[in-house]
């Protein structure tokens, strides 16, 4: 396949060359290796010249896979949004074709990771090689970051955006790179979630974990149990009106994420954090827990499902089944944290029974690290947030671990003592503290091969809209993108903060309300 695609690439270039006698452009000397890319690629080689993106550029892709054509159209849309240029995708044109971007499905053995890509930038062409559309999409994000904010119209009669030439060889360190958004404590609209997805995709995240239920609210329509949203969805922290996603809205979020090669991981937290569900259907309630009522506070640990009732598991079979049917990704998150009023024997029984229900619906169970107390299957995944012993126990059992240590990755922690939003029970997390740690060595004795990846959770007790969400997430979440993607030897705070400062034009173009930490010189040219 690679040879056939390269031949097509060469043929198109030849056609372009024959259409016109191109005037040689004297590009200013550029350095690809110094481009402020985040995450930092594995290998970057600069060749000192440039590619001129202008109205004479066209985008072509492998046409045997429609997903590659969709990636090409995504690139075209993003270029138009940034520059105003309307570039055709696989479209014959009577206009002069001067330069070419070709997105190629390659079977190169060097592309040994499904998200790997190779980017070759020359004066008259850009070749993006990838084995999968996901890999091509990651490469497109790199190319987007290389397009300057302003054109250089002194080079040609029309505006031109000068992209430095060279080669980039890249692939992710971890297969799972995510953020979690808590839509239960405060509800976020479909459009707010989509905006967060767009920003995450730009930095090569591939997962968004949605925390869909908690004591203060139930946020996903379950057709077989309508009171979950009628009753449980009508409240939130602070006394707001709450809200929920209809199944069609949830499917829309899932599809939007999929178009950006991101997986949605749904979470229904249980057996604790279940007050909203038990308020809706009292038979779920565990007698040793507090009596269900509308909760608008931030307290945790007082609620529980009754692990001894068969009707609870019938209910969960329906809930998990409906959500799993709408979630094409491989995972279903059962929560499992802070079930303080659940007897340990009941907790273990509950986790083991729910794991079987999740498996029945063809999903892999994820749970917060407390689930390691149960005899979980090796296919299930423990998300480490608090207890290293749980992570080690799960790993010894053969399970993979998602690294989300609260002291390093919790986006709801304050930056410092003057932060406007956030909590501080896990400590302050300034931007440098969030970046300067190694997921591969953070838990002593945890084998690297057992680490599935990294996730930065954003709990929403203190935030209720996009601006407040963004204040806590950005710029910290950008650093977690690099921790999940780039080789550990590339991680350097002094270098990273220079590249982070260069993200301001993107953040402002996206109207992202980032926290302008004084640790970074945001005004540096």
Coordinates of C-alpha atoms in Angstrom, one line a residue:
X1 CA 0.0 0.0 0.0
X2 CA 2.8 2.4 0.9
X3 CA 4.3 2.1 -2.6
X4 CA 1.0 2.7 -4.4
X5 CA 0.3 5.7 -2.2
X6 CA 3.7 7.2 -2.7
X7 CA 3.4 6.7 -6.5
X8 CA 0.1 8.6 -6.4
X9 CA 1.8 11.3 -4.3
X10 CA 4.6 11.7 -6.9
X11 CA 2.1 11.7 -9.8
X12 CA 0.1 14.5 -8.2
X13 CA 3.3 16.4 -7.6
X14 CA 4.3 15.9 -11.3
X15 CA 0.9 17.2 -12.4
X16 CA 1.4 20.2 -10.2
X17 CA 4.8 20.9 -11.6
X18 CA 3.6 20.6 -15.2
X19 CA 0.8 23.1 -14.6
X20 CA 3.0 26.1 -14.1
X21 CA 6.5 27.3 -14.2
X22 CA 6.7 28.1 -10.5
X23 CA 8.6 31.1 -9.4
X24 CA 11.2 30.2 -6.8
X25 CA 10.3 31.7 -3.5
X26 CA 13.2 32.8 -1.2
X27 CA 11.9 31.7 2.1
X28 CA 13.4 33.1 5.3
X29 CA 15.5 30.6 7.1
X30 CA 13.4 28.6 9.5
X31 CA 14.1 26.0 12.2
X32 CA 11.6 23.2 12.7
X33 CA 13.4 21.9 15.7
X34 CA 12.7 25.1 17.6
X35 CA 9.0 25.2 16.9
X36 CA 7.0 25.3 20.1
X37 CA 5.1 22.1 19.7
X38 CA 3.2 20.5 22.5
X39 CA 3.4 17.6 23.1
X40 CA 7.1 17.5 22.1
X41 CA 7.7 15.0 19.3
X42 CA 10.1 12.0 19.6
X43 CA 12.4 13.3 16.8
X44 CA 12.5 16.5 14.9
X45 CA 15.0 17.3 12.1
X46 CA 15.1 20.8 10.6
X47 CA 16.2 21.4 6.9
X48 CA 16.2 25.2 7.1
X49 CA 13.7 26.0 4.4
X50 CA 9.9 26.3 4.4
X51 CA 6.6 25.3 2.9
X52 CA 4.4 28.2 1.8
X53 CA 0.7 27.6 2.6
X54 CA -1.5 29.7 0.4
X55 CA -4.4 29.6 -2.0
X56 CA -2.4 27.5 -4.5
X57 CA -2.2 24.6 -2.0
X58 CA -4.4 21.5 -2.2
X59 CA -5.0 18.6 0.2
X60 CA -5.0 15.1 -1.1
X61 CA -5.5 11.9 1.0
X62 CA -5.5 8.1 0.6
X63 CA -8.9 7.4 -0.9
X64 CA -9.2 3.7 0.0
X65 CA -10.1 4.6 3.6
X66 CA -12.9 7.2 4.1
X67 CA -11.6 8.0 7.5
X68 CA -8.4 9.4 6.0
X69 CA -10.6 11.6 3.8
X70 CA -12.4 12.8 6.9
X71 CA -9.0 13.7 8.4
X72 CA -8.2 15.7 5.3
X73 CA -11.5 17.6 5.5
X74 CA -10.9 18.3 9.2
X75 CA -7.5 19.8 8.3
X76 CA -9.1 21.9 5.5
X77 CA -11.7 23.2 7.9
X78 CA -9.1 24.1 10.6
X79 CA -6.9 25.9 8.0
X80 CA -9.9 27.9 6.8
X81 CA -10.8 28.8 10.3
X82 CA -7.3 30.0 11.1
X83 CA -6.3 31.6 7.7
X84 CA -9.4 32.0 5.6
X85 CA -8.0 29.8 2.9
X86 CA -10.5 27.3 1.4
X87 CA -8.4 24.3 0.4
X88 CA -10.0 21.5 -1.6
X89 CA -9.7 17.9 -0.5
X90 CA -9.2 15.3 -3.2
X91 CA -10.9 17.8 -5.6
X92 CA -9.7 18.3 -9.2
X93 CA -9.3 22.0 -9.8
X94 CA -8.8 24.2 -12.9
X95 CA -6.8 26.6 -10.7
X96 CA -3.1 26.3 -10.6
X97 CA -1.9 23.8 -8.0
X98 CA 1.4 25.0 -6.7
X99 CA 1.8 23.1 -3.4
X100 CA 0.4 19.9 -2.0
X101 CA -0.4 18.4 1.4
X102 CA -0.8 14.6 1.1
X103 CA -2.2 12.5 3.9
X104 CA -1.0 8.9 3.2
X105 CA -2.1 5.6 4.7
X106 CA 1.2 3.8 5.0
X107 CA 2.2 0.3 6.0
X108 CA 5.7 1.2 7.0
X109 CA 7.1 -1.0 9.7
X110 CA 8.4 2.1 11.4
X111 CA 4.8 3.0 12.3
X112 CA 4.5 0.4 15.0
X113 CA 2.1 2.3 17.1
X114 CA -1.5 2.9 15.9
X115 CA -1.2 6.7 16.7
X116 CA 2.3 7.1 15.2
X117 CA 2.8 9.4 12.3
X118 CA 5.7 10.8 10.1
X119 CA 5.7 14.3 8.8
X120 CA 7.9 15.3 5.9
X121 CA 7.8 19.0 5.0
X122 CA 9.5 20.3 1.8
X123 CA 9.3 23.5 -0.2
X124 CA 6.4 22.3 -2.4
X125 CA 4.9 19.5 -0.5
X126 CA 4.0 18.1 2.9
X127 CA 3.6 14.3 3.3
X128 CA 1.9 12.9 6.4
X129 CA 2.3 9.2 6.8
X130 CA 0.2 7.2 9.2
X131 CA -1.0 3.6 9.4
X132 CA -4.4 4.6 10.9
X133 CA -6.7 7.6 10.6
X134 CA -6.1 8.2 14.3
X135 CA -2.3 8.5 13.6
X136 CA -3.0 10.8 10.7
X137 CA -5.3 12.9 13.0
X138 CA -2.5 13.3 15.6
X139 CA -0.1 14.4 12.8
X140 CA -2.6 17.0 11.7
X141 CA -2.6 18.5 15.2
X142 CA 1.2 18.9 14.8
X143 CA 0.7 20.5 11.4
X144 CA -1.9 22.9 12.8
X145 CA 0.5 24.1 15.5
X146 CA 3.2 24.8 12.8
X147 CA 0.9 27.2 10.9
X148 CA 1.9 30.7 12.0
X149 CA -0.8 33.1 13.2
X150 CA 0.1 35.7 10.6
X151 CA 0.8 35.5 6.9
X152 CA 4.0 36.7 5.2
X153 CA 2.6 38.6 2.2
X154 CA 6.0 40.0 1.2
X155 CA 7.0 36.7 -0.3
X156 CA 4.2 36.5 -2.9
X157 CA 1.3 38.5 -4.4
X158 CA -1.1 37.0 -2.0
X159 CA -1.0 36.0 1.7
X160 CA 1.2 33.0 2.6
X161 CA 1.7 31.2 5.9
X162 CA 5.3 29.9 6.1
X163 CA 5.8 26.5 7.7
X164 CA 9.3 25.4 8.6
X165 CA 10.6 22.4 6.6
X166 CA 12.0 19.2 8.0
X167 CA 11.0 15.8 9.3
X168 CA 9.1 14.8 12.4
X169 CA 8.9 11.2 13.6
X170 CA 6.4 10.8 16.4
X171 CA 4.3 8.3 18.5
X172 CA 2.7 8.4 22.0
X173 CA 4.3 7.1 25.2
X174 CA 1.0 5.9 26.5
X175 CA -2.1 4.5 24.7
X176 CA -4.5 6.1 27.1
X177 CA -4.3 9.9 27.5
X178 CA -7.3 11.5 29.1
X179 CA -9.1 14.0 31.1
X180 CA -12.2 13.5 33.3
X181 CA -15.0 16.1 33.5
X182 CA -17.4 15.9 36.4
X183 CA -20.8 16.9 35.0
X184 CA -22.6 15.5 38.1
X185 CA -21.7 18.1 40.8
X186 CA -22.4 20.8 38.2
X187 CA -24.0 20.2 34.8
X188 CA -22.2 21.3 31.6
X189 CA -24.0 21.7 28.4
X190 CA -23.3 19.7 25.2
X191 CA -21.7 22.7 23.6
X192 CA -19.4 23.2 26.7
X193 CA -18.3 19.6 26.6
X194 CA -17.6 19.9 22.8
X195 CA -15.5 22.9 23.4
X196 CA -13.4 21.0 25.9
X197 CA -13.1 18.1 23.5
X198 CA -11.8 20.4 20.8
X199 CA -9.1 21.8 23.1
X200 CA -8.1 18.3 24.3
X201 CA -7.9 17.0 20.7
X202 CA -5.6 19.8 19.7
X203 CA -3.0 18.5 22.3
X204 CA -3.4 14.9 21.2
X205 CA -5.6 13.6 24.1
X206 CA -7.5 10.5 23.0
X207 CA -10.0 10.0 25.9
X208 CA -12.6 12.0 27.8
X209 CA -14.0 10.4 30.9
X210 CA -17.5 11.8 31.8
X211 CA -18.5 11.5 35.5
X212 CA -22.2 11.1 34.8
X213 CA -23.6 10.5 38.3
X214 CA -23.0 11.5 41.9
X215 CA -24.8 12.4 45.1
X216 CA -25.8 15.8 43.8
X217 CA -27.1 14.8 40.3
X218 CA -27.8 12.1 37.7
X219 CA -26.9 13.4 34.2
X220 CA -27.8 10.7 31.6
X221 CA -31.2 9.6 30.4
X222 CA -32.0 6.0 31.1
X223 CA -35.3 5.2 29.3
X224 CA -36.1 2.1 31.5
X225 CA -35.7 4.2 34.7
X226 CA -37.0 7.7 33.9
X227 CA -37.0 9.1 37.4
X228 CA -33.2 9.1 37.4
X229 CA -33.3 12.3 35.4
X230 CA -36.8 13.5 36.4
X231 CA -35.8 13.5 40.1
X232 CA -32.1 12.9 40.3
X233 CA -31.2 15.3 37.5
X234 CA -32.9 18.3 39.0
X235 CA -30.2 19.4 41.4
X236 CA -26.5 20.3 41.7
X237 CA -24.0 21.7 44.1
X238 CA -25.0 25.1 45.3
X239 CA -28.7 24.7 44.5
X240 CA -28.8 25.2 40.7
X241 CA -31.3 23.6 38.4
X242 CA -29.0 20.7 37.4
X243 CA -29.8 19.1 34.0
X244 CA -29.1 16.0 32.0
X245 CA -28.2 14.7 28.6
X246 CA -30.9 13.0 26.6
X247 CA -29.7 9.8 24.9
X248 CA -29.6 11.7 21.6
X249 CA -27.4 14.4 23.2
X250 CA -25.1 11.8 24.7
X251 CA -24.8 10.1 21.3
X252 CA -24.0 13.5 19.7
X253 CA -21.1 14.0 22.2
X254 CA -19.8 10.5 21.5
X255 CA -19.9 11.1 17.8
X256 CA -18.3 14.5 18.1
X257 CA -15.5 13.0 20.1
X258 CA -15.1 10.1 17.6
X259 CA -14.6 12.5 14.8
X260 CA -11.6 13.8 16.7
X261 CA -10.4 10.2 17.4
X262 CA -11.3 10.5 21.1
X263 CA -13.1 7.9 23.2
X264 CA -15.8 8.8 25.7
X265 CA -15.6 6.8 28.9
X266 CA -18.9 6.9 30.8
X267 CA -18.9 6.6 34.5
X268 CA -21.7 5.7 36.9
X269 CA -20.3 6.0 40.3
X270 CA -21.2 3.2 42.7
X271 CA -21.9 1.8 45.3
X272 CA -21.1 5.1 47.0
X273 CA -21.8 8.6 45.6
X274 CA -25.3 7.3 44.8
X275 CA -27.7 9.6 46.7
X276 CA -29.3 11.0 43.5
X277 CA -30.0 7.5 42.2
X278 CA -31.5 6.3 45.6
X279 CA -33.5 9.5 45.9
X280 CA -35.0 8.6 42.5
X281 CA -35.6 5.0 43.4
X282 CA -35.5 4.4 47.1
X283 CA -35.3 0.5 46.8
X284 CA -31.6 1.1 45.8
X285 CA -30.8 2.6 49.2
X286 CA -28.5 0.8 51.7
X287 CA -30.0 0.9 55.2
X288 CA -26.7 1.9 56.8
X289 CA -26.4 5.0 54.7
X290 CA -27.9 8.4 55.2
X291 CA -31.5 8.8 54.1
X292 CA -31.6 10.1 50.5
X293 CA -32.6 13.7 50.0
X294 CA -31.7 16.5 47.6
X295 CA -28.1 17.3 48.2
X296 CA -26.5 20.5 47.2
X297 CA -23.4 20.4 49.5
X298 CA -20.0 19.0 48.7
X299 CA -20.0 16.2 51.4
X300 CA -18.9 12.7 50.3
X301 CA -19.0 9.2 51.7
X302 CA -22.5 9.0 53.2
X303 CA -24.4 7.1 50.5
X304 CA -24.5 3.5 49.2
X305 CA -26.4 1.0 47.1
X306 CA -27.6 -2.1 48.9
X307 CA -25.2 -4.8 47.7
X308 CA -27.4 -7.6 49.0
X309 CA -30.5 -6.9 46.9
X310 CA -30.9 -8.7 43.5
X311 CA -33.1 -5.8 42.3
X312 CA -30.1 -3.5 42.6
X313 CA -28.2 -5.6 40.1
X314 CA -31.2 -5.8 37.8
X315 CA -31.4 -2.0 37.8
X316 CA -27.7 -1.8 37.1
X317 CA -28.0 -4.3 34.2
X318 CA -30.5 -1.9 32.6
X319 CA -28.4 1.2 33.3
X320 CA -25.1 -0.2 32.1
X321 CA -26.8 -1.9 29.1
X322 CA -28.3 1.3 27.9
X323 CA -25.2 3.4 28.3
X324 CA -22.9 0.7 26.9
X325 CA -25.1 0.5 23.8
X326 CA -24.4 4.2 23.1
X327 CA -20.7 4.0 23.9
X328 CA -18.6 2.4 21.2
X329 CA -15.4 2.6 23.3
X330 CA -14.1 -0.4 25.1
X331 CA -14.6 0.9 28.7
X332 CA -17.2 1.4 31.3
X333 CA -16.2 3.2 34.6
X334 CA -18.0 2.0 37.8
X335 CA -16.5 4.6 40.2
X336 CA -16.0 2.6 43.4
X337 CA -14.4 5.4 45.4
X338 CA -15.2 6.7 48.9
X339 CA -17.9 4.1 49.8
X340 CA -17.3 4.8 53.4
X341 CA -20.6 3.5 54.8
X342 CA -20.6 0.3 52.8
X343 CA -19.4 -2.8 54.7
X344 CA -16.1 -4.0 53.2
X345 CA -17.6 -7.5 52.5
X346 CA -20.6 -5.8 50.8
X347 CA -18.3 -3.6 48.8
X348 CA -16.2 -6.5 47.5
X349 CA -19.4 -8.5 46.7
X350 CA -20.8 -5.4 44.8
X351 CA -17.6 -4.8 42.7
X352 CA -17.3 -8.4 41.7
X353 CA -21.0 -8.6 40.7
X354 CA -21.0 -5.4 38.8
X355 CA -17.8 -6.4 37.0
X356 CA -19.7 -9.3 35.5
X357 CA -22.5 -7.1 34.4
X358 CA -20.0 -4.8 32.6
X359 CA -18.4 -7.8 30.9
X360 CA -21.8 -9.0 29.9
X361 CA -22.2 -5.8 27.9
X362 CA -18.8 -6.3 26.2
X363 CA -17.0 -3.6 28.1
X364 CA -13.8 -3.5 30.3
X365 CA -14.4 -2.3 33.8
X366 CA -12.5 0.7 35.1
X367 CA -12.8 1.8 38.7
X368 CA -11.0 4.1 41.1
X369 CA -8.2 2.3 42.9
X370 CA -10.4 1.0 45.8
X371 CA -11.7 -1.7 43.5
X372 CA -8.4 -3.5 44.0
X373 CA -9.8 -4.7 47.3
X374 CA -12.1 -7.1 45.3
X375 CA -11.0 -10.1 43.3
X376 CA -11.2 -8.3 40.0
X377 CA -10.4 -9.8 36.6
X378 CA -7.1 -9.0 35.0
X379 CA -8.9 -7.3 32.1
X380 CA -10.3 -4.7 34.5
X381 CA -8.5 -1.4 35.1
X382 CA -7.7 0.4 38.3
X383 CA -7.5 4.2 38.3
X384 CA -4.9 5.3 40.8
X385 CA -5.8 8.5 42.6
X386 CA -5.0 8.0 46.3
X387 CA -3.6 4.7 47.6
X388 CA -0.4 3.4 46.0
X389 CA -1.0 0.0 47.7
X390 CA -4.2 -0.5 45.7
X391 CA -2.4 0.3 42.4
X392 CA 0.3 -2.2 43.3
X393 CA -2.2 -4.9 44.2
X394 CA -4.2 -4.4 41.0
X395 CA -1.0 -4.6 39.0
X396 CA 0.1 -7.8 40.7
X397 CA -3.3 -9.2 39.7
X398 CA -2.5 -8.4 36.0
X399 CA -4.6 -5.3 35.7
X400 CA -3.5 -2.1 33.9
X401 CA -3.3 1.2 35.9
X402 CA -4.4 4.7 34.9
X403 CA -2.2 7.2 36.6
X404 CA -4.3 10.0 38.2
X405 CA -2.6 10.9 41.5
X406 CA -4.6 13.6 43.3
X407 CA -1.5 15.4 44.5
X408 CA -0.3 15.8 40.9
X409 CA -3.2 15.6 38.4
X410 CA -6.4 16.8 40.0
X411 CA -7.4 19.8 38.0
X412 CA -9.8 21.0 40.7
X413 CA -7.0 21.7 43.1
X414 CA -6.1 25.4 43.5
X415 CA -3.0 26.7 41.8
X416 CA -2.1 28.7 44.8
X417 CA -3.5 30.5 47.8
X418 CA -5.0 33.2 45.7
X419 CA -6.7 31.0 43.1
X420 CA -10.3 32.0 42.4
X421 CA -11.7 28.5 42.1
X422 CA -10.8 25.0 43.3
X423 CA -10.2 23.1 46.5
X424 CA -7.0 22.3 48.3
X425 CA -7.5 19.0 50.2
X426 CA -4.8 17.3 48.0
X427 CA -2.6 20.4 48.2
X428 CA -1.9 23.3 45.8
X429 CA -0.9 22.3 42.2
X430 CA 1.0 25.1 40.5
X431 CA 1.6 24.6 36.8
X432 CA 5.2 23.5 37.4
X433 CA 4.3 20.9 40.1
X434 CA 1.7 19.5 37.7
X435 CA 4.3 19.1 35.0
X436 CA 7.4 18.0 37.0
X437 CA 6.7 14.4 37.9
X438 CA 7.1 11.1 36.0
X439 CA 4.0 8.8 35.7
X440 CA 6.4 5.9 35.0
X441 CA 8.1 6.1 38.4
X442 CA 5.6 7.9 40.6
X443 CA 4.5 4.7 42.3
X444 CA 7.6 2.9 43.5
X445 CA 7.5 -0.8 42.4
X446 CA 4.8 -0.3 39.8
X447 CA 6.0 -1.9 36.5
X448 CA 6.0 0.5 33.6
X449 CA 4.3 -2.2 31.4
X450 CA 1.3 -2.2 33.7
X451 CA 0.6 1.5 33.2
X452 CA -2.1 2.1 30.7
X453 CA -1.8 5.8 30.7
X454 CA -2.5 9.1 32.4
X455 CA -5.7 11.0 33.2
X456 CA -6.3 14.5 34.7
X457 CA -9.6 14.6 36.5
X458 CA -11.6 17.8 36.9
X459 CA -14.2 17.7 39.7
X460 CA -16.7 20.4 39.5
X461 CA -17.8 21.3 43.1
X462 CA -16.5 24.9 42.7
X463 CA -17.2 25.5 39.0
X464 CA -20.4 25.8 36.9
X465 CA -19.6 27.1 33.4
X466 CA -17.0 26.9 30.7
X467 CA -15.0 29.9 31.8
X468 CA -14.5 28.5 35.3
X469 CA -13.8 25.0 33.9
X470 CA -11.1 26.5 31.7
X471 CA -9.6 28.5 34.5
X472 CA -8.8 25.3 36.4
X473 CA -8.0 23.1 33.4
X474 CA -5.7 25.5 31.4
X475 CA -2.9 25.7 31.2
X476 CA -2.3 22.6 33.5
X477 CA -4.0 20.1 31.2
X478 CA -1.6 21.0 28.4
X479 CA 1.2 19.7 30.5
X480 CA -0.6 16.4 31.1
X481 CA -0.9 16.1 27.4
X482 CA 2.9 16.1 27.2
X483 CA 3.4 13.8 30.1
X484 CA 1.2 11.2 28.4
X485 CA 2.7 11.6 24.9
X486 CA 6.3 12.6 25.0
X487 CA 9.3 10.4 26.0
X488 CA 10.4 11.0 29.6
X489 CA 13.8 12.2 28.5
X490 CA 12.1 15.1 26.6
X491 CA 10.4 16.4 29.7
X492 CA 12.1 19.6 30.9
X493 CA 10.3 22.4 32.7
X494 CA 12.5 25.3 31.5
X495 CA 12.0 24.2 27.8
X496 CA 8.3 23.4 28.3
X497 CA 7.3 26.7 29.8
X498 CA 8.8 28.5 26.8
X499 CA 6.6 26.4 24.5
X500 CA 3.6 26.8 26.8
X501 CA 3.9 30.6 26.5
X502 CA 3.6 30.2 22.7
X503 CA 0.2 28.6 23.1
X504 CA -1.5 32.0 23.9
X505 CA -2.7 32.7 20.3
X506 CA -4.5 29.3 20.2
X507 CA -6.0 29.8 23.6
X508 CA -7.2 33.3 22.8
X509 CA -8.5 32.2 19.4
X510 CA -10.5 29.5 21.2
X511 CA -11.7 32.0 23.8
X512 CA -10.2 29.8 26.5
X513 CA -10.1 31.4 30.0
X514 CA -6.6 30.1 31.0
X515 CA -5.0 31.0 34.3
X516 CA -2.0 33.3 33.6
X517 CA 0.4 31.9 36.1
X518 CA 3.4 34.1 36.9
X519 CA 5.6 31.0 36.5
X520 CA 5.4 31.5 32.7
X521 CA 6.4 34.6 30.7
X522 CA 3.2 34.9 28.7
X523 CA 4.3 38.1 27.0
X524 CA 7.5 36.8 25.6
X525 CA 7.7 37.1 21.8

